[in-house]
């Protein structure tokens, strides 16, 4: 076994710094990209995500190909993710900034166009998401909310008590 397998060619602190900077930069880019789940990504979004991961690889490792350097980078990425999760739990403002807020897309059978546009979601995509939940008529929907994780929550008009339907 060669020493280069375990001994990084880049200083440990530099690897830590590089990994943290790249993690938070890519997190910011993904936050700008919207709220879609991985399963809801179109081919162009999926290819972009793959290319981003490839593009930042050398930025993180600085040319280091050691096993210990790779393990350290993985630990920093997981640690940064855990830190973001903990900070988001502790601060509603940070959570709203990093994860966004739920967005009302349909209210009382009508599409909220400005919210749909702000989410960069086409009407046909909304209809596809609704069909996936077995809903074909907007009038059957009291409200549909795009959650922060990219899923769509729907309250059907028929699920409301009779007094609340009007």
Short mmCIF file of N, CA and C in Angstrom, two decimals:
data_model
loop_
_atom_site.label_atom_id
_atom_site.label_comp_id
_atom_site.label_asym_id
_atom_site.label_seq_id
_atom_site.Cartn_x
_atom_site.Cartn_y
_atom_site.Cartn_z
N UNK A 1 0.84 -1.18 0.00
CA UNK A 1 0.00 0.00 0.00
C UNK A 1 0.88 1.23 0.00
N UNK A 2 0.58 2.17 -0.88
CA UNK A 2 1.41 3.36 -0.97
C UNK A 2 0.94 4.41 0.04
N UNK A 3 1.86 5.28 0.41
CA UNK A 3 1.55 6.33 1.38
C UNK A 3 0.56 7.34 0.80
N UNK A 4 0.58 7.52 -0.54
CA UNK A 4 -0.31 8.52 -1.15
C UNK A 4 -1.79 8.13 -1.02
N UNK A 5 -2.02 6.84 -0.71
CA UNK A 5 -3.39 6.40 -0.51
C UNK A 5 -4.00 7.08 0.72
N UNK A 6 -3.19 7.27 1.76
CA UNK A 6 -3.68 7.81 3.02
C UNK A 6 -3.25 9.25 3.30
N UNK A 7 -2.17 9.68 2.68
CA UNK A 7 -1.64 11.02 2.98
C UNK A 7 -2.12 12.01 1.92
N UNK A 8 -2.92 12.97 2.33
CA UNK A 8 -3.41 13.95 1.36
C UNK A 8 -2.27 14.81 0.82
N UNK A 9 -2.41 15.21 -0.44
CA UNK A 9 -1.41 16.09 -1.05
C UNK A 9 -1.77 17.56 -0.83
N UNK A 10 -2.92 17.79 -0.22
CA UNK A 10 -3.40 19.13 0.10
C UNK A 10 -3.57 19.18 1.62
N UNK A 11 -3.19 20.30 2.26
CA UNK A 11 -3.36 20.39 3.72
C UNK A 11 -4.81 20.16 4.16
N UNK A 12 -4.97 19.49 5.30
CA UNK A 12 -6.28 19.13 5.82
C UNK A 12 -7.20 20.35 5.96
N UNK A 13 -6.67 21.42 6.50
CA UNK A 13 -7.50 22.61 6.69
C UNK A 13 -7.99 23.18 5.36
N UNK A 14 -7.14 23.09 4.36
CA UNK A 14 -7.57 23.57 3.04
C UNK A 14 -8.71 22.69 2.50
N UNK A 15 -8.61 21.38 2.71
CA UNK A 15 -9.69 20.48 2.29
C UNK A 15 -10.98 20.82 3.03
N UNK A 16 -10.89 21.05 4.34
CA UNK A 16 -12.06 21.42 5.12
C UNK A 16 -12.69 22.70 4.58
N UNK A 17 -11.89 23.71 4.36
CA UNK A 17 -12.37 24.99 3.87
C UNK A 17 -13.01 24.85 2.49
N UNK A 18 -12.31 24.15 1.58
CA UNK A 18 -12.82 23.98 0.23
C UNK A 18 -14.17 23.26 0.25
N UNK A 19 -14.28 22.20 1.03
CA UNK A 19 -15.53 21.43 1.09
C UNK A 19 -16.67 22.29 1.62
N UNK A 20 -16.41 23.06 2.66
CA UNK A 20 -17.46 23.90 3.24
C UNK A 20 -17.91 24.98 2.25
N UNK A 21 -16.96 25.63 1.60
CA UNK A 21 -17.31 26.69 0.64
C UNK A 21 -18.13 26.12 -0.50
N UNK A 22 -17.69 25.01 -1.07
CA UNK A 22 -18.41 24.41 -2.19
C UNK A 22 -19.80 23.94 -1.76
N UNK A 23 -19.89 23.33 -0.58
CA UNK A 23 -21.19 22.85 -0.09
C UNK A 23 -22.19 24.01 -0.01
N UNK A 24 -21.80 25.08 0.65
CA UNK A 24 -22.74 26.19 0.84
C UNK A 24 -23.03 26.93 -0.47
N UNK A 25 -22.06 26.98 -1.37
CA UNK A 25 -22.30 27.60 -2.67
C UNK A 25 -23.31 26.79 -3.48
N UNK A 26 -23.11 25.47 -3.55
CA UNK A 26 -24.01 24.62 -4.31
C UNK A 26 -25.39 24.59 -3.65
N UNK A 27 -25.44 24.60 -2.31
CA UNK A 27 -26.72 24.67 -1.61
C UNK A 27 -27.47 25.94 -2.03
N UNK A 28 -26.76 27.05 -2.09
CA UNK A 28 -27.39 28.30 -2.53
C UNK A 28 -27.90 28.22 -3.96
N UNK A 29 -27.11 27.61 -4.84
CA UNK A 29 -27.54 27.45 -6.23
C UNK A 29 -28.79 26.58 -6.33
N UNK A 30 -28.80 25.49 -5.57
CA UNK A 30 -29.95 24.60 -5.61
C UNK A 30 -31.18 25.29 -5.03
N UNK A 31 -30.97 26.13 -4.03
CA UNK A 31 -32.09 26.88 -3.44
C UNK A 31 -32.69 27.83 -4.47
N UNK A 32 -31.85 28.42 -5.29
CA UNK A 32 -32.33 29.30 -6.35
C UNK A 32 -33.07 28.51 -7.43
N UNK A 33 -32.74 27.23 -7.53
CA UNK A 33 -33.32 26.39 -8.58
C UNK A 33 -34.77 26.00 -8.36
N UNK A 34 -35.29 26.14 -7.17
CA UNK A 34 -36.70 25.82 -6.93
C UNK A 34 -36.89 24.68 -5.97
N UNK A 35 -38.13 24.18 -5.93
CA UNK A 35 -38.53 23.22 -4.90
C UNK A 35 -38.82 21.82 -5.42
N UNK A 36 -38.36 21.48 -6.55
CA UNK A 36 -38.72 20.17 -7.09
C UNK A 36 -37.97 19.06 -6.38
N UNK A 37 -38.65 17.94 -6.20
CA UNK A 37 -38.00 16.76 -5.67
C UNK A 37 -37.21 16.11 -6.79
N UNK A 38 -36.30 15.24 -6.42
CA UNK A 38 -35.48 14.54 -7.42
C UNK A 38 -36.38 13.85 -8.44
N UNK A 39 -37.45 13.21 -7.99
CA UNK A 39 -38.35 12.50 -8.89
C UNK A 39 -39.13 13.42 -9.81
N UNK A 40 -39.20 14.71 -9.48
CA UNK A 40 -39.94 15.66 -10.30
C UNK A 40 -39.03 16.41 -11.26
N UNK A 41 -37.74 16.16 -11.21
CA UNK A 41 -36.82 16.86 -12.09
C UNK A 41 -37.02 16.41 -13.53
N UNK A 42 -36.93 17.37 -14.42
CA UNK A 42 -36.92 17.05 -15.84
C UNK A 42 -35.51 16.64 -16.24
N UNK A 43 -35.34 16.13 -17.44
CA UNK A 43 -34.01 15.71 -17.90
C UNK A 43 -32.98 16.84 -17.83
N UNK A 44 -33.36 18.05 -18.20
CA UNK A 44 -32.40 19.16 -18.19
C UNK A 44 -31.93 19.48 -16.78
N UNK A 45 -32.85 19.43 -15.80
CA UNK A 45 -32.47 19.71 -14.41
C UNK A 45 -31.58 18.60 -13.85
N UNK A 46 -31.90 17.36 -14.21
CA UNK A 46 -31.10 16.24 -13.73
C UNK A 46 -29.69 16.30 -14.30
N UNK A 47 -29.56 16.57 -15.59
CA UNK A 47 -28.24 16.68 -16.21
C UNK A 47 -27.46 17.84 -15.58
N UNK A 48 -28.13 18.95 -15.32
CA UNK A 48 -27.46 20.09 -14.69
C UNK A 48 -26.92 19.71 -13.32
N UNK A 49 -27.71 18.97 -12.53
CA UNK A 49 -27.26 18.54 -11.21
C UNK A 49 -26.04 17.63 -11.31
N UNK A 50 -26.08 16.70 -12.26
CA UNK A 50 -24.92 15.81 -12.46
C UNK A 50 -23.68 16.60 -12.86
N UNK A 51 -23.85 17.55 -13.76
CA UNK A 51 -22.71 18.34 -14.22
C UNK A 51 -22.16 19.26 -13.12
N UNK A 52 -23.04 19.79 -12.29
CA UNK A 52 -22.58 20.61 -11.17
C UNK A 52 -21.72 19.77 -10.23
N UNK A 53 -22.17 18.57 -9.93
CA UNK A 53 -21.38 17.71 -9.02
C UNK A 53 -20.01 17.39 -9.62
N UNK A 54 -19.97 17.18 -10.91
CA UNK A 54 -18.69 16.93 -11.57
C UNK A 54 -17.83 18.20 -11.61
N UNK A 55 -18.47 19.35 -11.84
CA UNK A 55 -17.73 20.60 -11.97
C UNK A 55 -17.07 21.02 -10.66
N UNK A 56 -17.70 20.73 -9.53
CA UNK A 56 -17.15 21.19 -8.26
C UNK A 56 -16.19 20.18 -7.61
N UNK A 57 -16.08 19.02 -8.19
CA UNK A 57 -15.23 17.99 -7.60
C UNK A 57 -13.81 18.48 -7.37
N UNK A 58 -13.17 19.03 -8.40
CA UNK A 58 -11.79 19.49 -8.25
C UNK A 58 -11.70 20.71 -7.33
N UNK A 59 -12.77 21.50 -7.28
CA UNK A 59 -12.78 22.63 -6.36
C UNK A 59 -12.73 22.16 -4.92
N UNK A 60 -13.34 21.03 -4.66
CA UNK A 60 -13.34 20.52 -3.29
C UNK A 60 -12.03 19.84 -2.93
N UNK A 61 -11.52 19.02 -3.82
CA UNK A 61 -10.35 18.23 -3.42
C UNK A 61 -9.02 18.88 -3.79
N UNK A 62 -9.04 19.94 -4.57
CA UNK A 62 -7.79 20.64 -4.91
C UNK A 62 -6.75 19.75 -5.55
N UNK A 63 -7.19 18.71 -6.22
CA UNK A 63 -6.25 17.80 -6.87
C UNK A 63 -5.83 16.62 -6.01
N UNK A 64 -6.30 16.58 -4.78
CA UNK A 64 -5.96 15.48 -3.87
C UNK A 64 -6.81 14.27 -4.20
N UNK A 65 -6.17 13.12 -4.35
CA UNK A 65 -6.90 11.89 -4.64
C UNK A 65 -6.69 10.83 -3.57
N UNK A 66 -6.26 11.25 -2.39
CA UNK A 66 -6.02 10.28 -1.32
C UNK A 66 -7.35 9.80 -0.74
N UNK A 67 -7.31 8.62 -0.18
CA UNK A 67 -8.49 8.04 0.46
C UNK A 67 -8.90 8.88 1.68
N UNK A 68 -7.93 9.26 2.48
CA UNK A 68 -8.26 10.04 3.68
C UNK A 68 -8.82 11.41 3.31
N UNK A 69 -8.30 12.02 2.24
CA UNK A 69 -8.85 13.30 1.79
C UNK A 69 -10.29 13.16 1.35
N UNK A 70 -10.61 12.11 0.62
CA UNK A 70 -11.99 11.86 0.19
C UNK A 70 -12.91 11.60 1.36
N UNK A 71 -12.43 10.84 2.35
CA UNK A 71 -13.24 10.57 3.53
C UNK A 71 -13.48 11.86 4.32
N UNK A 72 -12.45 12.69 4.42
CA UNK A 72 -12.59 13.97 5.11
C UNK A 72 -13.62 14.86 4.39
N UNK A 73 -13.54 14.93 3.07
CA UNK A 73 -14.50 15.73 2.30
C UNK A 73 -15.93 15.21 2.51
N UNK A 74 -16.10 13.91 2.49
CA UNK A 74 -17.44 13.33 2.71
C UNK A 74 -17.94 13.69 4.11
N UNK A 75 -17.05 13.63 5.10
CA UNK A 75 -17.45 13.97 6.47
C UNK A 75 -17.83 15.45 6.58
N UNK A 76 -17.10 16.33 5.89
CA UNK A 76 -17.43 17.76 5.93
C UNK A 76 -18.78 18.01 5.28
N UNK A 77 -19.05 17.38 4.14
CA UNK A 77 -20.33 17.58 3.46
C UNK A 77 -21.49 17.09 4.33
N UNK A 78 -21.34 15.92 4.93
CA UNK A 78 -22.40 15.39 5.81
C UNK A 78 -22.52 16.28 7.05
N UNK A 79 -21.40 16.71 7.60
CA UNK A 79 -21.43 17.60 8.77
C UNK A 79 -22.08 18.93 8.45
N UNK A 80 -21.77 19.50 7.30
CA UNK A 80 -22.38 20.78 6.89
C UNK A 80 -23.89 20.59 6.71
N UNK A 81 -24.28 19.47 6.15
CA UNK A 81 -25.70 19.19 5.96
C UNK A 81 -26.40 19.08 7.31
N UNK A 82 -25.78 18.39 8.26
CA UNK A 82 -26.35 18.27 9.60
C UNK A 82 -26.43 19.63 10.28
N UNK A 83 -25.39 20.45 10.10
CA UNK A 83 -25.38 21.79 10.69
C UNK A 83 -26.51 22.64 10.12
N UNK A 84 -26.70 22.59 8.82
CA UNK A 84 -27.79 23.34 8.18
C UNK A 84 -29.14 22.85 8.72
N UNK A 85 -29.29 21.55 8.87
CA UNK A 85 -30.54 21.00 9.42
C UNK A 85 -30.78 21.47 10.84
N UNK A 86 -29.75 21.45 11.66
CA UNK A 86 -29.88 21.90 13.05
C UNK A 86 -30.17 23.39 13.12
N UNK A 87 -29.44 24.19 12.35
CA UNK A 87 -29.66 25.64 12.36
C UNK A 87 -31.06 25.98 11.83
N UNK A 88 -31.52 25.24 10.84
CA UNK A 88 -32.87 25.46 10.30
C UNK A 88 -33.93 25.12 11.34
N UNK A 89 -33.67 24.10 12.13
CA UNK A 89 -34.58 23.71 13.20
C UNK A 89 -34.65 24.80 14.27
N UNK A 90 -33.51 25.41 14.56
CA UNK A 90 -33.42 26.43 15.61
C UNK A 90 -33.92 27.80 15.16
N UNK A 91 -33.88 28.09 13.86
CA UNK A 91 -34.22 29.43 13.38
C UNK A 91 -35.22 29.36 12.24
N UNK A 92 -36.42 29.87 12.47
CA UNK A 92 -37.44 29.88 11.42
C UNK A 92 -36.99 30.74 10.24
N UNK A 93 -36.33 31.86 10.52
CA UNK A 93 -35.86 32.72 9.44
C UNK A 93 -34.86 32.01 8.55
N UNK A 94 -33.92 31.32 9.15
CA UNK A 94 -32.94 30.58 8.36
C UNK A 94 -33.61 29.44 7.61
N UNK A 95 -34.55 28.77 8.26
CA UNK A 95 -35.28 27.69 7.61
C UNK A 95 -36.04 28.21 6.39
N UNK A 96 -36.72 29.34 6.56
CA UNK A 96 -37.45 29.93 5.43
C UNK A 96 -36.50 30.31 4.30
N UNK A 97 -35.33 30.83 4.67
CA UNK A 97 -34.35 31.23 3.66
C UNK A 97 -33.79 30.03 2.91
N UNK A 98 -33.41 28.99 3.64
CA UNK A 98 -32.77 27.83 3.01
C UNK A 98 -33.77 26.88 2.36
N UNK A 99 -34.90 26.68 3.00
CA UNK A 99 -35.84 25.69 2.51
C UNK A 99 -37.06 26.30 1.85
N UNK A 100 -37.26 27.59 2.02
CA UNK A 100 -38.42 28.25 1.44
C UNK A 100 -39.64 28.06 2.30
N UNK A 101 -40.75 28.58 1.81
CA UNK A 101 -42.03 28.47 2.50
C UNK A 101 -43.01 27.74 1.60
N UNK A 102 -44.00 27.09 2.20
CA UNK A 102 -45.04 26.49 1.36
C UNK A 102 -45.73 27.58 0.53
N UNK A 103 -46.17 27.21 -0.67
CA UNK A 103 -46.79 28.18 -1.58
C UNK A 103 -48.15 27.65 -2.02
N UNK A 104 -49.17 28.49 -1.86
CA UNK A 104 -50.53 28.14 -2.26
C UNK A 104 -50.64 28.25 -3.78
N UNK A 105 -50.97 27.14 -4.45
CA UNK A 105 -51.07 27.12 -5.91
C UNK A 105 -52.51 27.11 -6.42
N UNK A 106 -53.39 26.49 -5.65
CA UNK A 106 -54.81 26.44 -6.02
C UNK A 106 -55.61 26.78 -4.77
N UNK A 107 -56.59 27.68 -4.93
CA UNK A 107 -57.46 28.03 -3.81
C UNK A 107 -58.89 28.08 -4.30
N UNK A 108 -59.73 27.27 -3.67
CA UNK A 108 -61.15 27.18 -4.02
C UNK A 108 -61.36 26.96 -5.53
N UNK A 109 -60.60 26.02 -6.07
CA UNK A 109 -60.79 25.63 -7.46
C UNK A 109 -60.14 26.54 -8.48
N UNK A 110 -59.44 27.57 -8.04
CA UNK A 110 -58.80 28.49 -8.99
C UNK A 110 -57.29 28.50 -8.78
N UNK A 111 -56.58 28.50 -9.89
CA UNK A 111 -55.11 28.55 -9.85
C UNK A 111 -54.68 29.95 -9.42
N UNK A 112 -53.71 29.99 -8.50
CA UNK A 112 -53.12 31.26 -8.07
C UNK A 112 -51.92 31.50 -8.98
N UNK A 113 -52.17 32.19 -10.08
CA UNK A 113 -51.20 32.32 -11.17
C UNK A 113 -49.88 32.93 -10.74
N UNK A 114 -49.93 33.98 -9.93
CA UNK A 114 -48.67 34.64 -9.53
C UNK A 114 -47.78 33.69 -8.70
N UNK A 115 -48.42 32.83 -7.89
CA UNK A 115 -47.65 31.88 -7.10
C UNK A 115 -47.08 30.77 -7.97
N UNK A 116 -47.86 30.35 -8.95
CA UNK A 116 -47.40 29.33 -9.89
C UNK A 116 -46.18 29.85 -10.65
N UNK A 117 -46.28 31.10 -11.08
CA UNK A 117 -45.18 31.72 -11.81
C UNK A 117 -43.94 31.89 -10.92
N UNK A 118 -44.14 32.27 -9.67
CA UNK A 118 -42.98 32.47 -8.78
C UNK A 118 -42.26 31.15 -8.51
N UNK A 119 -42.98 30.05 -8.62
CA UNK A 119 -42.37 28.72 -8.44
C UNK A 119 -41.84 28.15 -9.74
N UNK A 120 -41.98 28.91 -10.83
CA UNK A 120 -41.58 28.46 -12.16
C UNK A 120 -42.20 27.10 -12.49
N UNK A 121 -43.49 27.02 -12.25
CA UNK A 121 -44.24 25.80 -12.50
C UNK A 121 -45.30 26.12 -13.55
N UNK A 122 -45.29 25.37 -14.63
CA UNK A 122 -46.27 25.57 -15.70
C UNK A 122 -47.62 24.97 -15.29
N UNK A 123 -48.67 25.51 -15.85
CA UNK A 123 -50.02 25.00 -15.56
C UNK A 123 -50.10 23.52 -15.90
N UNK A 124 -49.50 23.12 -17.00
CA UNK A 124 -49.54 21.70 -17.38
C UNK A 124 -48.82 20.83 -16.35
N UNK A 125 -47.75 21.35 -15.75
CA UNK A 125 -47.05 20.59 -14.70
C UNK A 125 -47.92 20.47 -13.45
N UNK A 126 -48.62 21.55 -13.10
CA UNK A 126 -49.54 21.50 -11.96
C UNK A 126 -50.62 20.46 -12.22
N UNK A 127 -51.20 20.48 -13.40
CA UNK A 127 -52.24 19.50 -13.73
C UNK A 127 -51.69 18.07 -13.66
N UNK A 128 -50.46 17.88 -14.08
CA UNK A 128 -49.85 16.54 -14.00
C UNK A 128 -49.70 16.11 -12.54
N UNK A 129 -49.26 17.02 -11.68
CA UNK A 129 -49.13 16.70 -10.25
C UNK A 129 -50.49 16.37 -9.64
N UNK A 130 -51.51 17.10 -10.04
CA UNK A 130 -52.86 16.85 -9.52
C UNK A 130 -53.40 15.51 -10.03
N UNK A 131 -53.17 15.22 -11.31
CA UNK A 131 -53.62 13.93 -11.85
C UNK A 131 -52.94 12.77 -11.13
N UNK A 132 -51.69 12.98 -10.77
CA UNK A 132 -50.94 11.94 -10.06
C UNK A 132 -51.62 11.62 -8.71
N UNK A 133 -52.32 12.59 -8.17
CA UNK A 133 -53.06 12.39 -6.92
C UNK A 133 -54.52 12.01 -7.16
N UNK A 134 -54.86 11.75 -8.43
CA UNK A 134 -56.21 11.31 -8.77
C UNK A 134 -57.21 12.44 -8.89
N UNK A 135 -56.73 13.66 -9.06
CA UNK A 135 -57.62 14.82 -9.17
C UNK A 135 -57.58 15.36 -10.58
N UNK A 136 -58.75 15.48 -11.19
CA UNK A 136 -58.82 15.91 -12.59
C UNK A 136 -59.56 17.24 -12.77
N UNK A 137 -60.30 17.65 -11.76
CA UNK A 137 -61.10 18.86 -11.87
C UNK A 137 -60.68 19.83 -10.76
N UNK A 138 -60.29 21.03 -11.15
CA UNK A 138 -59.88 22.04 -10.17
C UNK A 138 -60.98 22.35 -9.16
N UNK A 139 -62.23 22.24 -9.58
CA UNK A 139 -63.35 22.55 -8.68
C UNK A 139 -63.44 21.58 -7.51
N UNK A 140 -62.78 20.43 -7.63
CA UNK A 140 -62.75 19.46 -6.53
C UNK A 140 -61.71 19.82 -5.47
N UNK A 141 -60.93 20.87 -5.72
CA UNK A 141 -59.80 21.20 -4.85
C UNK A 141 -60.10 22.47 -4.06
N UNK A 142 -60.05 22.35 -2.73
CA UNK A 142 -60.18 23.53 -1.88
C UNK A 142 -58.86 24.31 -1.91
N UNK A 143 -57.76 23.58 -1.68
CA UNK A 143 -56.45 24.22 -1.81
C UNK A 143 -55.39 23.18 -2.13
N UNK A 144 -54.40 23.62 -2.90
CA UNK A 144 -53.24 22.80 -3.22
C UNK A 144 -52.01 23.64 -2.88
N UNK A 145 -51.11 23.06 -2.10
CA UNK A 145 -49.95 23.78 -1.59
C UNK A 145 -48.68 23.06 -2.02
N UNK A 146 -47.76 23.81 -2.62
CA UNK A 146 -46.44 23.25 -2.93
C UNK A 146 -45.61 23.37 -1.66
N UNK A 147 -45.26 22.23 -1.08
CA UNK A 147 -44.52 22.21 0.19
C UNK A 147 -43.05 22.52 -0.05
N UNK A 148 -42.33 22.77 1.02
CA UNK A 148 -40.92 23.15 0.91
C UNK A 148 -40.06 22.02 0.36
N UNK A 149 -40.53 20.78 0.48
CA UNK A 149 -39.76 19.65 -0.04
C UNK A 149 -40.09 19.32 -1.49
N UNK A 150 -40.98 20.13 -2.09
CA UNK A 150 -41.33 19.91 -3.49
C UNK A 150 -42.58 19.08 -3.70
N UNK A 151 -43.14 18.52 -2.64
CA UNK A 151 -44.36 17.72 -2.79
C UNK A 151 -45.58 18.64 -2.82
N UNK A 152 -46.66 18.11 -3.32
CA UNK A 152 -47.90 18.88 -3.43
C UNK A 152 -48.91 18.31 -2.44
N UNK A 153 -49.39 19.15 -1.53
CA UNK A 153 -50.44 18.76 -0.58
C UNK A 153 -51.76 19.32 -1.07
N UNK A 154 -52.79 18.49 -1.05
CA UNK A 154 -54.09 18.90 -1.57
C UNK A 154 -55.17 18.64 -0.52
N UNK A 155 -56.02 19.64 -0.33
CA UNK A 155 -57.22 19.48 0.49
C UNK A 155 -58.40 19.52 -0.48
N UNK A 156 -59.12 18.41 -0.56
CA UNK A 156 -60.27 18.33 -1.46
C UNK A 156 -61.48 19.02 -0.82
N UNK A 157 -62.27 19.61 -1.65
CA UNK A 157 -63.49 20.28 -1.18
C UNK A 157 -64.39 19.28 -0.46
N UNK A 158 -64.43 18.06 -0.95
CA UNK A 158 -65.28 17.03 -0.34
C UNK A 158 -64.81 16.61 1.04
N UNK A 159 -63.54 16.91 1.39
CA UNK A 159 -63.02 16.56 2.70
C UNK A 159 -63.36 17.60 3.77
N UNK A 160 -63.86 18.76 3.33
CA UNK A 160 -64.20 19.82 4.27
C UNK A 160 -65.58 19.56 4.88
N UNK A 161 -65.79 20.04 6.11
CA UNK A 161 -67.14 19.96 6.67
C UNK A 161 -68.09 20.80 5.82
N UNK A 162 -69.34 20.43 5.72
CA UNK A 162 -70.29 21.16 4.86
C UNK A 162 -70.32 22.66 5.10
N UNK A 163 -70.17 23.10 6.33
CA UNK A 163 -70.22 24.54 6.63
C UNK A 163 -69.03 25.30 6.04
N UNK A 164 -67.90 24.61 5.85
CA UNK A 164 -66.69 25.28 5.35
C UNK A 164 -66.59 25.27 3.83
N UNK A 165 -67.48 24.57 3.15
CA UNK A 165 -67.37 24.45 1.69
C UNK A 165 -67.76 25.71 0.94
N UNK A 166 -68.58 26.54 1.51
CA UNK A 166 -69.06 27.74 0.82
C UNK A 166 -68.02 28.79 0.78
#
